[in-house]
XYZ file of C-alpha atoms in Angstrom:
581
model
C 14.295 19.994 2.226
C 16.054 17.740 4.456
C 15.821 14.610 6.163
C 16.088 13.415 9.710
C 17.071 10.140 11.900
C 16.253 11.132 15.382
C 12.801 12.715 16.698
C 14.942 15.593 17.708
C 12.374 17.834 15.348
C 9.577 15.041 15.341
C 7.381 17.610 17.624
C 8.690 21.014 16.610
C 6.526 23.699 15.169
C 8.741 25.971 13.424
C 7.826 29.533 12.135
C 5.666 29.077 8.694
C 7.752 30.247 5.861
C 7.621 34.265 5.426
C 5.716 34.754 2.235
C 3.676 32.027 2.336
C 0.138 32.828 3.849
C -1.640 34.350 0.243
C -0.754 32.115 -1.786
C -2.974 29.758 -3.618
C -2.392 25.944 -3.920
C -3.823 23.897 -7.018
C -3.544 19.852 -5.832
C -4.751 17.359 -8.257
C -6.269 14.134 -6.649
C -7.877 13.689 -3.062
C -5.960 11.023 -2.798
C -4.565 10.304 0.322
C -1.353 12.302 -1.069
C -3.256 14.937 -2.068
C -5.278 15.570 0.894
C -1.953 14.788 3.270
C -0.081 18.013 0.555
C -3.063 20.089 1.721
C -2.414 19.342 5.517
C 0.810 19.765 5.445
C 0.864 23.228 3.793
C -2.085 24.581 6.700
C 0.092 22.710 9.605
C 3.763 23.605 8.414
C 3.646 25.881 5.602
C 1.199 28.593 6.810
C -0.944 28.618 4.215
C -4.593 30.281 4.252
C -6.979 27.397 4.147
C -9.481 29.043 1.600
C -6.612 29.094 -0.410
C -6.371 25.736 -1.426
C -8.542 23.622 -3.924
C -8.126 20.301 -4.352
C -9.318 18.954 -8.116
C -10.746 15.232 -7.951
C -12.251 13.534 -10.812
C -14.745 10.998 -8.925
C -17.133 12.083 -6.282
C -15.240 10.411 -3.273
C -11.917 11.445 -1.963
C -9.579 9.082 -0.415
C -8.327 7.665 -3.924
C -7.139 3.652 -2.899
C -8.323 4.458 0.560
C -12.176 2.998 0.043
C -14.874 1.551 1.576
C -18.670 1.938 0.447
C -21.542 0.155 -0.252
C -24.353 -1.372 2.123
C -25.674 -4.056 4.123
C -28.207 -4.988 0.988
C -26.475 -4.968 -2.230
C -22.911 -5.782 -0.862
C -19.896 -3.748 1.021
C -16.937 -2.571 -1.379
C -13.540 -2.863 -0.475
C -10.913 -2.547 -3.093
C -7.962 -3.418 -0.983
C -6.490 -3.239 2.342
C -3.287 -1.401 3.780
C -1.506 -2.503 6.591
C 0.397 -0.069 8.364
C 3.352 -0.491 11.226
C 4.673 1.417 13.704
C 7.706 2.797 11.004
C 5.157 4.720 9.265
C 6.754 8.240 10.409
C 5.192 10.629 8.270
C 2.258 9.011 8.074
C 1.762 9.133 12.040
C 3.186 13.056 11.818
C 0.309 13.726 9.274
C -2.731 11.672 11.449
C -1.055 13.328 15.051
C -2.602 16.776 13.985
C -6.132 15.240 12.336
C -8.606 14.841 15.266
C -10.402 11.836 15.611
C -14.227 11.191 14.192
C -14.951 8.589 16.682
C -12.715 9.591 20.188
C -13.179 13.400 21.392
C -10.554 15.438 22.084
C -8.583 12.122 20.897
C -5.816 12.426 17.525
C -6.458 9.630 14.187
C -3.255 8.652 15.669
C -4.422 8.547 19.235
C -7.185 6.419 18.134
C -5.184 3.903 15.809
C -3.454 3.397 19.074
C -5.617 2.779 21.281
C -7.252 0.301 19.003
C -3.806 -1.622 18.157
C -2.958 -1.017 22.002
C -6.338 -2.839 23.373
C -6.504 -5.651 20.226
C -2.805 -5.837 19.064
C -2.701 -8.036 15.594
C -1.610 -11.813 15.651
C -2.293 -14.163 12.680
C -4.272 -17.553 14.057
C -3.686 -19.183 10.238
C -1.210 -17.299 8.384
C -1.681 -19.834 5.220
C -3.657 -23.151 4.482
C -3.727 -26.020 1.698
C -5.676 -29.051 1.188
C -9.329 -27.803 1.580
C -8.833 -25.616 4.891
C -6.170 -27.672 7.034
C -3.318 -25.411 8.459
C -0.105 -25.462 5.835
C 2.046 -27.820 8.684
C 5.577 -25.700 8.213
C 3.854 -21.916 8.410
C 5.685 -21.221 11.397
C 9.190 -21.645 9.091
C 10.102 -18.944 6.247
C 11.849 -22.506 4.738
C 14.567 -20.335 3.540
C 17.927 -22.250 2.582
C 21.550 -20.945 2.366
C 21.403 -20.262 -0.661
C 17.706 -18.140 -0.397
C 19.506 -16.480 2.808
C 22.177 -15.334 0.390
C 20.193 -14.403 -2.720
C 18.498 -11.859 -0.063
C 21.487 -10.766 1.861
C 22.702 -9.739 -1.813
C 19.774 -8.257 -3.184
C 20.218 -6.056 -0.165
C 23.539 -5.074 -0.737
C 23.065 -4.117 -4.495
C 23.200 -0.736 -5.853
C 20.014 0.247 -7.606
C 21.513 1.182 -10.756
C 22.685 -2.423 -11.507
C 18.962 -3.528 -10.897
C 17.798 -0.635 -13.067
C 15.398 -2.590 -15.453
C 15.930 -6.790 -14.096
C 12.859 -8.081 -12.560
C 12.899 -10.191 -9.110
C 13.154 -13.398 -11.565
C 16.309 -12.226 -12.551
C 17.955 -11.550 -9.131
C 16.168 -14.422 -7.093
C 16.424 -18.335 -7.494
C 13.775 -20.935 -8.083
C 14.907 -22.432 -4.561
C 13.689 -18.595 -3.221
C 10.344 -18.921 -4.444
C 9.762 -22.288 -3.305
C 10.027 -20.803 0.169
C 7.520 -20.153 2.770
C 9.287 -16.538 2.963
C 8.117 -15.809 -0.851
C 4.856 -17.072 -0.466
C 4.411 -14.883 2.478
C 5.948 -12.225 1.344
C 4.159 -12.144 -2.296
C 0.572 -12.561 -0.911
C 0.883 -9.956 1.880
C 2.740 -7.352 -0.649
C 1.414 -8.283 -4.164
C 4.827 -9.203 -5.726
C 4.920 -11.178 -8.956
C 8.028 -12.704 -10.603
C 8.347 -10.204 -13.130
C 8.218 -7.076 -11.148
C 10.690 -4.742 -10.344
C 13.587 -5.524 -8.700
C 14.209 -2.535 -7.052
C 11.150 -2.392 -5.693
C 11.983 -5.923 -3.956
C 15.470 -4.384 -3.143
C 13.334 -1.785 -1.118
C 11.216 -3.472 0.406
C 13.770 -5.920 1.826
C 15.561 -3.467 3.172
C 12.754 -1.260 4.197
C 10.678 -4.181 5.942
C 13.949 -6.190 7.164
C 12.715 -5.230 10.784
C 9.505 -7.555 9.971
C 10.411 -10.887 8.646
C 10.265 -12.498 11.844
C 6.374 -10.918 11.625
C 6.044 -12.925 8.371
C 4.684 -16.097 9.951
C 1.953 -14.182 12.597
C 1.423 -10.510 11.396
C 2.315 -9.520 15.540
C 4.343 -6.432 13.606
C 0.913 -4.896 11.971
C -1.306 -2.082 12.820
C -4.512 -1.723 11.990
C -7.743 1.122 12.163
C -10.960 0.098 13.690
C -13.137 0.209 10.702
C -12.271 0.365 6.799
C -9.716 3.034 5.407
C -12.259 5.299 4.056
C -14.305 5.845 7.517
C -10.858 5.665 9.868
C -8.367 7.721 8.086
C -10.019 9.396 4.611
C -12.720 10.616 5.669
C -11.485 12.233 9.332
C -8.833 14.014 7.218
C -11.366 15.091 4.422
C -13.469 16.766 7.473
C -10.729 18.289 9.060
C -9.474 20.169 5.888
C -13.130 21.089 4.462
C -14.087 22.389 8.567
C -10.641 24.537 7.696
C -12.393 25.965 4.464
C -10.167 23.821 1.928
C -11.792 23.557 -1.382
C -12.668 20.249 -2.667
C -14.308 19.992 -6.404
C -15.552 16.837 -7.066
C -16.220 15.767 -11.112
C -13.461 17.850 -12.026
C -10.768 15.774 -14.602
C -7.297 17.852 -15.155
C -6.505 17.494 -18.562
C -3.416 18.792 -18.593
C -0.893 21.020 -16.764
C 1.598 23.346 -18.468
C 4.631 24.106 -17.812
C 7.103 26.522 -19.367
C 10.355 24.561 -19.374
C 12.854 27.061 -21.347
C 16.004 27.811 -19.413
C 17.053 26.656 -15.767
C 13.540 26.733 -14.490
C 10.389 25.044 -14.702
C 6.980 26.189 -13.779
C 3.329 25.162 -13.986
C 1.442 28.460 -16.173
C -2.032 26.513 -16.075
C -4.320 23.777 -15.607
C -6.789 22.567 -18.076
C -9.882 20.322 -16.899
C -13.091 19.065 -17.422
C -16.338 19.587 -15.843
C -19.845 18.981 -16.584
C -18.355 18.355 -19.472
C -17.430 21.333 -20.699
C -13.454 22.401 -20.826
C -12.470 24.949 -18.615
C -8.980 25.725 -16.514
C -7.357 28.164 -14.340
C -3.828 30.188 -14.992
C -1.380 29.753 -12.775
C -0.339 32.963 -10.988
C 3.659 33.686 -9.886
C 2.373 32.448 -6.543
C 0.588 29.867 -7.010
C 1.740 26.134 -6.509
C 0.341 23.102 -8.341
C 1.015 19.222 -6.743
C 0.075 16.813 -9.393
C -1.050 12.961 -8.118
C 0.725 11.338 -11.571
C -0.857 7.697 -11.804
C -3.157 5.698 -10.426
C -3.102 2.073 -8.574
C -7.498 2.370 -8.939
C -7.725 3.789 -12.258
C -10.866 1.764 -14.237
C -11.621 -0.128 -10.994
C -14.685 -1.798 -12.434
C -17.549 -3.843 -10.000
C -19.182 -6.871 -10.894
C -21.809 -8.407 -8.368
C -23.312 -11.765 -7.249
C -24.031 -12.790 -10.949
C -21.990 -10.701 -13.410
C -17.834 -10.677 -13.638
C -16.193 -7.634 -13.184
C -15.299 -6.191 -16.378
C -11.831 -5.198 -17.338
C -11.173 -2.358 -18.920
C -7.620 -0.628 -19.774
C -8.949 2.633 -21.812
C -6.573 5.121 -20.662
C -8.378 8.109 -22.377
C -8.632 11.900 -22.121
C -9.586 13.298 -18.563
C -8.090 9.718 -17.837
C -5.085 10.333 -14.449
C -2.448 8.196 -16.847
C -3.230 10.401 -20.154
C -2.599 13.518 -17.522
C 0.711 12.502 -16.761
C 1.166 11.613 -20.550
C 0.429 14.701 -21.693
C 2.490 16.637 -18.444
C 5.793 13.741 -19.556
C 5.633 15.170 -23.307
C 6.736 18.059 -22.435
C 9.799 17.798 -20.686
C 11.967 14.145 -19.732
C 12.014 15.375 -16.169
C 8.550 14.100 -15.982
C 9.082 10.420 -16.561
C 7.716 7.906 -18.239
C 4.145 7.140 -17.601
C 3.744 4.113 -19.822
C 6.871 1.995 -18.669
C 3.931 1.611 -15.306
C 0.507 1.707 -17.455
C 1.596 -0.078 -20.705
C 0.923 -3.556 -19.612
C -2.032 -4.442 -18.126
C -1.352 -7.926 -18.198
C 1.276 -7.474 -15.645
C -0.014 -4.998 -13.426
C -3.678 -6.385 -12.763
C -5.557 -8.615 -10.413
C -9.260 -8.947 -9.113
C -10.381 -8.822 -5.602
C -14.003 -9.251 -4.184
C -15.930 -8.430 -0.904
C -18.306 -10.778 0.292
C -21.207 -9.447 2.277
C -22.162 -12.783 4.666
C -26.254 -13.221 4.724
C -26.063 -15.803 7.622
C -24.419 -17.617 9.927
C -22.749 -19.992 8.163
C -19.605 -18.804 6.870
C -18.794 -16.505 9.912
C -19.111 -20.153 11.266
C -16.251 -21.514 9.063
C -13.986 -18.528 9.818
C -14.676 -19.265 13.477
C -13.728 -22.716 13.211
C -10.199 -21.812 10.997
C -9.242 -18.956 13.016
C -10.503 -19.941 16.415
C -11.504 -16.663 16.811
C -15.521 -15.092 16.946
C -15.938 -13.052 13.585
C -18.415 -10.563 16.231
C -16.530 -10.237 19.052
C -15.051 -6.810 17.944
C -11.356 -8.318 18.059
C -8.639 -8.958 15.674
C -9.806 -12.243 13.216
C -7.109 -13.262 10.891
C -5.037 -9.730 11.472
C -3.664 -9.984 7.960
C -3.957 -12.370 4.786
C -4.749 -15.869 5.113
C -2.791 -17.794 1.886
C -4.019 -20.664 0.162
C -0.663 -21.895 -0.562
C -2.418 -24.608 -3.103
C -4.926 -22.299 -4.929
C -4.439 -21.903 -8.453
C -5.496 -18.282 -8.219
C -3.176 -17.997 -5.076
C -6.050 -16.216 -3.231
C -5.814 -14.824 -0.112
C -8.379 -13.600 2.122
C -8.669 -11.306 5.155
C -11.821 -10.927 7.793
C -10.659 -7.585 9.632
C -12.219 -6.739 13.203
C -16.071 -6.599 12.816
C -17.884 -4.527 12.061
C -15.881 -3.738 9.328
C -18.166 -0.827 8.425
C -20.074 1.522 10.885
C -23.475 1.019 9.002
C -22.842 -2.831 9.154
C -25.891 -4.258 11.159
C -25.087 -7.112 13.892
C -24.224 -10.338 12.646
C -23.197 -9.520 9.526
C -19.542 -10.134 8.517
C -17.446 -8.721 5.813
C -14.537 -10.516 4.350
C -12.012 -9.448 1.657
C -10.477 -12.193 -0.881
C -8.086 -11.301 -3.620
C -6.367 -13.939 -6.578
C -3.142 -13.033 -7.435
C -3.083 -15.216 -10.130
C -6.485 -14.209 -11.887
C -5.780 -15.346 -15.383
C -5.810 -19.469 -14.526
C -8.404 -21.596 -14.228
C -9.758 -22.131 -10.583
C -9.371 -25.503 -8.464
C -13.066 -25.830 -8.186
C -14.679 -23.717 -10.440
C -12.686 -24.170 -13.539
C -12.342 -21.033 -15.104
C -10.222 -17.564 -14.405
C -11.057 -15.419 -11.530
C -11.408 -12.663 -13.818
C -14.185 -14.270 -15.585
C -16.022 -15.492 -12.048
C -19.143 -14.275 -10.911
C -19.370 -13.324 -7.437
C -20.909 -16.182 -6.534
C -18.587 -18.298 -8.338
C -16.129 -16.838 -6.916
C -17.212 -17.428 -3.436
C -17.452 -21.091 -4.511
C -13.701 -21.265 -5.178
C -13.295 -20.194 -1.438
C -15.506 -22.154 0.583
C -13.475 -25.497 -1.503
C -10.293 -24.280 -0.114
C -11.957 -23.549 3.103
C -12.953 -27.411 3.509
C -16.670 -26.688 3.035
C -18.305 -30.298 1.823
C -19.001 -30.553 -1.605
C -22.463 -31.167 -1.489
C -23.061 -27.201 0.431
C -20.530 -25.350 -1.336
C -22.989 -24.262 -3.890
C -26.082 -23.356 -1.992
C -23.576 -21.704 0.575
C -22.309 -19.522 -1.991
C -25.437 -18.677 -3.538
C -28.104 -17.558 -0.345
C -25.080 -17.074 2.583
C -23.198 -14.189 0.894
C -23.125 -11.609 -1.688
C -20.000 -11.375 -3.312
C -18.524 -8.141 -5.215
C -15.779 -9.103 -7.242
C -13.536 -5.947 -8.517
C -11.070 -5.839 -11.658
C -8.207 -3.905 -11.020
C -5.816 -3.249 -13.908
C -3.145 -1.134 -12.844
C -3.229 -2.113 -8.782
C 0.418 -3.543 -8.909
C 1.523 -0.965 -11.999
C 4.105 1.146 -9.276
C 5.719 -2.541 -9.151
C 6.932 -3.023 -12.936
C 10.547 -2.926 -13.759
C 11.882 0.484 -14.381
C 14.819 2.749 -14.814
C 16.239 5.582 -13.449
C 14.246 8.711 -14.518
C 10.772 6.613 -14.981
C 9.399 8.126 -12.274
C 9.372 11.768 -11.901
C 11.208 13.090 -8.852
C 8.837 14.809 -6.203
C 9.949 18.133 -6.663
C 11.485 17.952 -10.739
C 15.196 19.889 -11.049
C 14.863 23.126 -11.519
C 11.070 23.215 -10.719
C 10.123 26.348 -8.893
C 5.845 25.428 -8.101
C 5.351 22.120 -9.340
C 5.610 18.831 -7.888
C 4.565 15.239 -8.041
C 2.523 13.019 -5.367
C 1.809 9.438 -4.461
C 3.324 5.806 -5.820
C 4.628 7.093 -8.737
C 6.903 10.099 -7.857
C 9.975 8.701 -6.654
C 11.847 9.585 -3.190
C 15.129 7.417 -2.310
C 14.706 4.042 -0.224
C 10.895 3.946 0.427
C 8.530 1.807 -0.940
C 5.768 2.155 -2.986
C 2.207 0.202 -2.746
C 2.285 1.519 1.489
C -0.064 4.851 2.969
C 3.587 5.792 3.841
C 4.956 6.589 0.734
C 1.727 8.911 -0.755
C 2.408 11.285 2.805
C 5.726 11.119 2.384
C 6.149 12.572 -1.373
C 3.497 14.993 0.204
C 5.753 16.612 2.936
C 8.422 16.839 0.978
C 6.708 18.544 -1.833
C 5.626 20.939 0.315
C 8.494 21.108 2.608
C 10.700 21.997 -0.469
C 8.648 24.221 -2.401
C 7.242 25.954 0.668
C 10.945 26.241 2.284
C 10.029 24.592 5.486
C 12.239 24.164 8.064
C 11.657 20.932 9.731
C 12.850 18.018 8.283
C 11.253 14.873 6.949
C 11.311 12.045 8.589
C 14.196 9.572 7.256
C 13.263 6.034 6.238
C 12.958 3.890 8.878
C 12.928 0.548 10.267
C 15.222 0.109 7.032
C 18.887 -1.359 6.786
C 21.316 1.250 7.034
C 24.373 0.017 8.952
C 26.207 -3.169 8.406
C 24.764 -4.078 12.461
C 21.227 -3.980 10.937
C 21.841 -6.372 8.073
C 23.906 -8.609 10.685
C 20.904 -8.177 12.583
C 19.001 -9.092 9.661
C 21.049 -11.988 8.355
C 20.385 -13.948 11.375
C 17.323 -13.595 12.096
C 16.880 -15.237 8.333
C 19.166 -18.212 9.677
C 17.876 -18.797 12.875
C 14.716 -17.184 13.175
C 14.895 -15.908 16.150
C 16.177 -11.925 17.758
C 20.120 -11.784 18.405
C 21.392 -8.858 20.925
C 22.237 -6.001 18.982
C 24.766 -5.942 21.686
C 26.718 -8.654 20.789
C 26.923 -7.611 17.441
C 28.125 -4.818 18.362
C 30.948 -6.508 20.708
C 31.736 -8.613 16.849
C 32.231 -6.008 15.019
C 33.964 -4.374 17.996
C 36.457 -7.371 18.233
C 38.461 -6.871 14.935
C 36.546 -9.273 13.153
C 36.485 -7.752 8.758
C 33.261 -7.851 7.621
C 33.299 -10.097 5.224
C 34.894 -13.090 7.511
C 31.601 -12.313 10.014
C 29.697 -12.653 7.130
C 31.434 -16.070 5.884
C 30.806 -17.330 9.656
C 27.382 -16.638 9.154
C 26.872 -18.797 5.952
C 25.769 -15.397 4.322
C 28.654 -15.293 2.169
């Protein structure tokens, strides 16, 4: 396997691999990883479609990509994903899978055409004091010293960040910034996570920052992840006669690790309760989804908390990759990731609206009709003085194809779910749903004297514990994370946010297709290469680039920095010039 810059083999269709057409593929997880590994071996690999099984333990596929429920008892909506145009493999996968709601129209075509016709802009990108607009949201507030703390972090190798959480590598004068508070509620960072990860996604998302403030940089699908990009691709795989087993928990794989090589001999599972399994035959490959952002997700409704629950027991996805890691060192470290819940969890909630109301308060925040079809807050919407930190997003209605007229769906998440709320005085995670929907409509200005009856007959609110949603963000070390492909592995590889691939960044749709293609690109010998990272820093012009659009906030001609660095000018005096040294 090998990577790419240029789209020179971004529409090539090379010969499938000779060899490659009988044999059998074993994935584990219809995830979006796992369903993008099956793609990718039918598209590139030339594998025989009845050939592959995928093995999922709940009875929907899509994994973090949800969306279910109803108009009655409530929508569901775990989380959201925003996407951007640097998503390459993620647009190569969605190119080839054809479109549930335009004929003869591409996923990708569609997400186009949407983004094209409604491109996303943020009305309100955060508020304080009960609903007013926070008066420097158009700044990222970031001083010299911030600029240089981030120009730094860039520059770091990751082995002497192997380990050191973002508190250790970032000043209290960074997180008083507009830039961290924007940056933490759109991408779930906490103090004490990785970072690397921050390291990556600084680098990765560089290209963005000026898309901080009004989200213009995002791309969204028309209706929840589950209906626009899960379940297209789940249709287009099963009409190609790919196996999908629902109720099916792997137990275990093994894998005969004596000398040079290393190779999956068989899977163990359970279904119906019963054990049962499957050898592995000498041509037979096996792509293992090790971890899980959704694992225990747990519902509450209108009157009960969600519960929280951190069992990680057998059939569990972490005691797979346990039991996989014991056997060889190659296969990281599951529990550096699922060994503190305390650190990896949050609660979000979906309120269902049951009248006009509260789509009436978004209208008046946003400025923008909740039913006109269009882009509402395109993105998170901070309470920069919540307790809980929440957040909340009302995506283009209806949010859900089932969703009857004049009903609106709204997502709100706390990243701080442990502290006592402003209003209601007690953690998120111990709120109702309809307590929590009291906590909101205080920070969105609603009078006292409503807020209660408001939250009680003008929504139904789903609130959902989380325990390991941020667990691909805690500090780690080289080797935690299993590479995609381990060394010296001849049919086994690793899938989704915690098999690690240089530079890209975990927590995005991007990185669970990319450790898909190359899996299968380098066990299936595939000849085109993978998309590099882009959109990232990777020349000293991009990080000039960078660097001033941090000081001055606004785009500088790559041109003249070219003519700079053209000029004679070290490095490091350019850099001085700019304050960012």
């Amino acid at each position: 396997m090998r990577y790419a810059h240029s789209n020179f083999e971004a529409f090539v269709r090379p010969p499938a691999p000779q060899g490659n057409k009988n044999r059998c593929a074993w994935i584990v997880g219809a995830g979006l990883g796992g369903m993008a590994a099956a793609a990718f071996l039918i598209r590139d690999a030339g594998l025989t479609p009845s050939n592959i099984t995928l093995l999922e333990a709940s009875e929907a596929d899509g994994g973090a990509l949800d969306g279910a429920g109803n108009a009655q008892t409530g929508w569901l909506i775990r989380g959201g994903r925003e996407m951007e145009e640097q998503f390459q493999c993620l647009w190569d996968l969605f190119r080839s899978v054809p479109s549930l709601e335009m004929p003869g129209a591409s996923v990708l075509d569609e997400v186009w055409q949407v983004n094209r016709d409604d491109p996303s802009t943020s009305p309100v990108r955060a508020l304080h004091k009960r609903g007013q607009p926070l008066p420097d949201r158009d700044s990222l507030t970031l001083t010299g010293k911030a600029r240089r703390e981030i120009v730094a972090l860039i520059l770091t190798d990751e082995e002497a960040l192997a380990g050191k959480t973002i508190a250790d590598v970032l000043s209290d004068e960074f997180m008083r910034s507009n830039f961290w508070l924007f940056w933490r509620s759109m991408f779930a960072f906490e103090t004490w996570h990785s970072a690397i990860e921050m390291k990556r996604y600084l680098a990765r998302f560089v290209h963005q920052i000026l898309g901080l403030k009004d989200l213009h940089t995002l791309k969204f699908t028309k209706y929840n992840q589950q209906e626009s990009l899960s379940r297209p691709l789940a249709t287009w795989l099963a009409a190609q006669g790919v196996v999908f087993r629902h109720g099916v928990r792997v137990t275990n794989v093994v894998v005969a690790t004596g000398g040079e090589q290393k190779r999956a001999t068989r899977l163990h599972w359970v279904e119906n309760g019963s054990a049962a399994g499957v050898d592995v035959g000498p041509d037979a490959l096996v792509f293992v989804t090790n971890g899980s952002m959704v694992e225990n997700s747990r519902w509450g409704d209108q009157h009960t908390p969600a519960p929280i629950d951190t069992t990680i027991g057998e059939g569990s996805i972490w005691q797979l990759w346990r039991n996989i890691a014991a056997q060889s060192p190659a296969f990281g470290r599951p529990d550096v990731f699922c060994g503190d819940t305390q650190k990896s969890r949050w609660l979000s909630a979906t309120v269902t609206t049951l009248d006009a109301r509260i789509p009436a308060l978004v209208e008046r925040i946003t400025g923008r009709d909740p039913f006109s079809g269009r882009i509402i807050t395109g993105g998170p919407v901070t309470i920069q003085d919540s307790a809980w930190l929440m957040s909340w997003v009302v995506s283009r209605q209806p949010h859900f194809k089932g969703q009857p007229q004049g009903q609106m769906v709204a997502w709100l998440y706390g990243l701080f779910s442990d502290v006592p709320g402003d209003y209601v005085k007690k953690p998120m995670q111990d709120c109702t749903g309809e307590e929590i929907t009291r906590e909101w409509l205080f920070h969105m200005g609603v009078p006292a004297d409503q807020i209660d009856d408001m939250a009680a007959t003008g929504a139904l609110t789903r609130p959902c514990m989380m325990p390991f949603i941020t667990a691909q963000f805690m500090p780690r070390t080289p080797g935690d994370r299993p590479k995609v492909v381990p060394e010296g592995s001849v049919n086994l590889a690793f899938l989704g946010q915690f098999a690690d691939t240089p530079r890209d960044t975990v927590f995005t749709t991007e990185y669970s297709v990319r450790t898909a293609m190359e899996a299968v690109y380098t066990l299936c010998g595939v000849e085109r290469a993978v998309p590099e990272v882009s959109g990232g820093i990777f020349d000293i012009r991009m990080l000039l680039q960078a660097a001033l659009e941090l000081r001055d906030g606004k785009k500088v001609p790559a041109a003249g920095l070219l003519h700079r660095l053209t000029e004679g000018t070290e490095i490091d005096d350019l850099l001085k010039q700019y304050g960012l040294i």
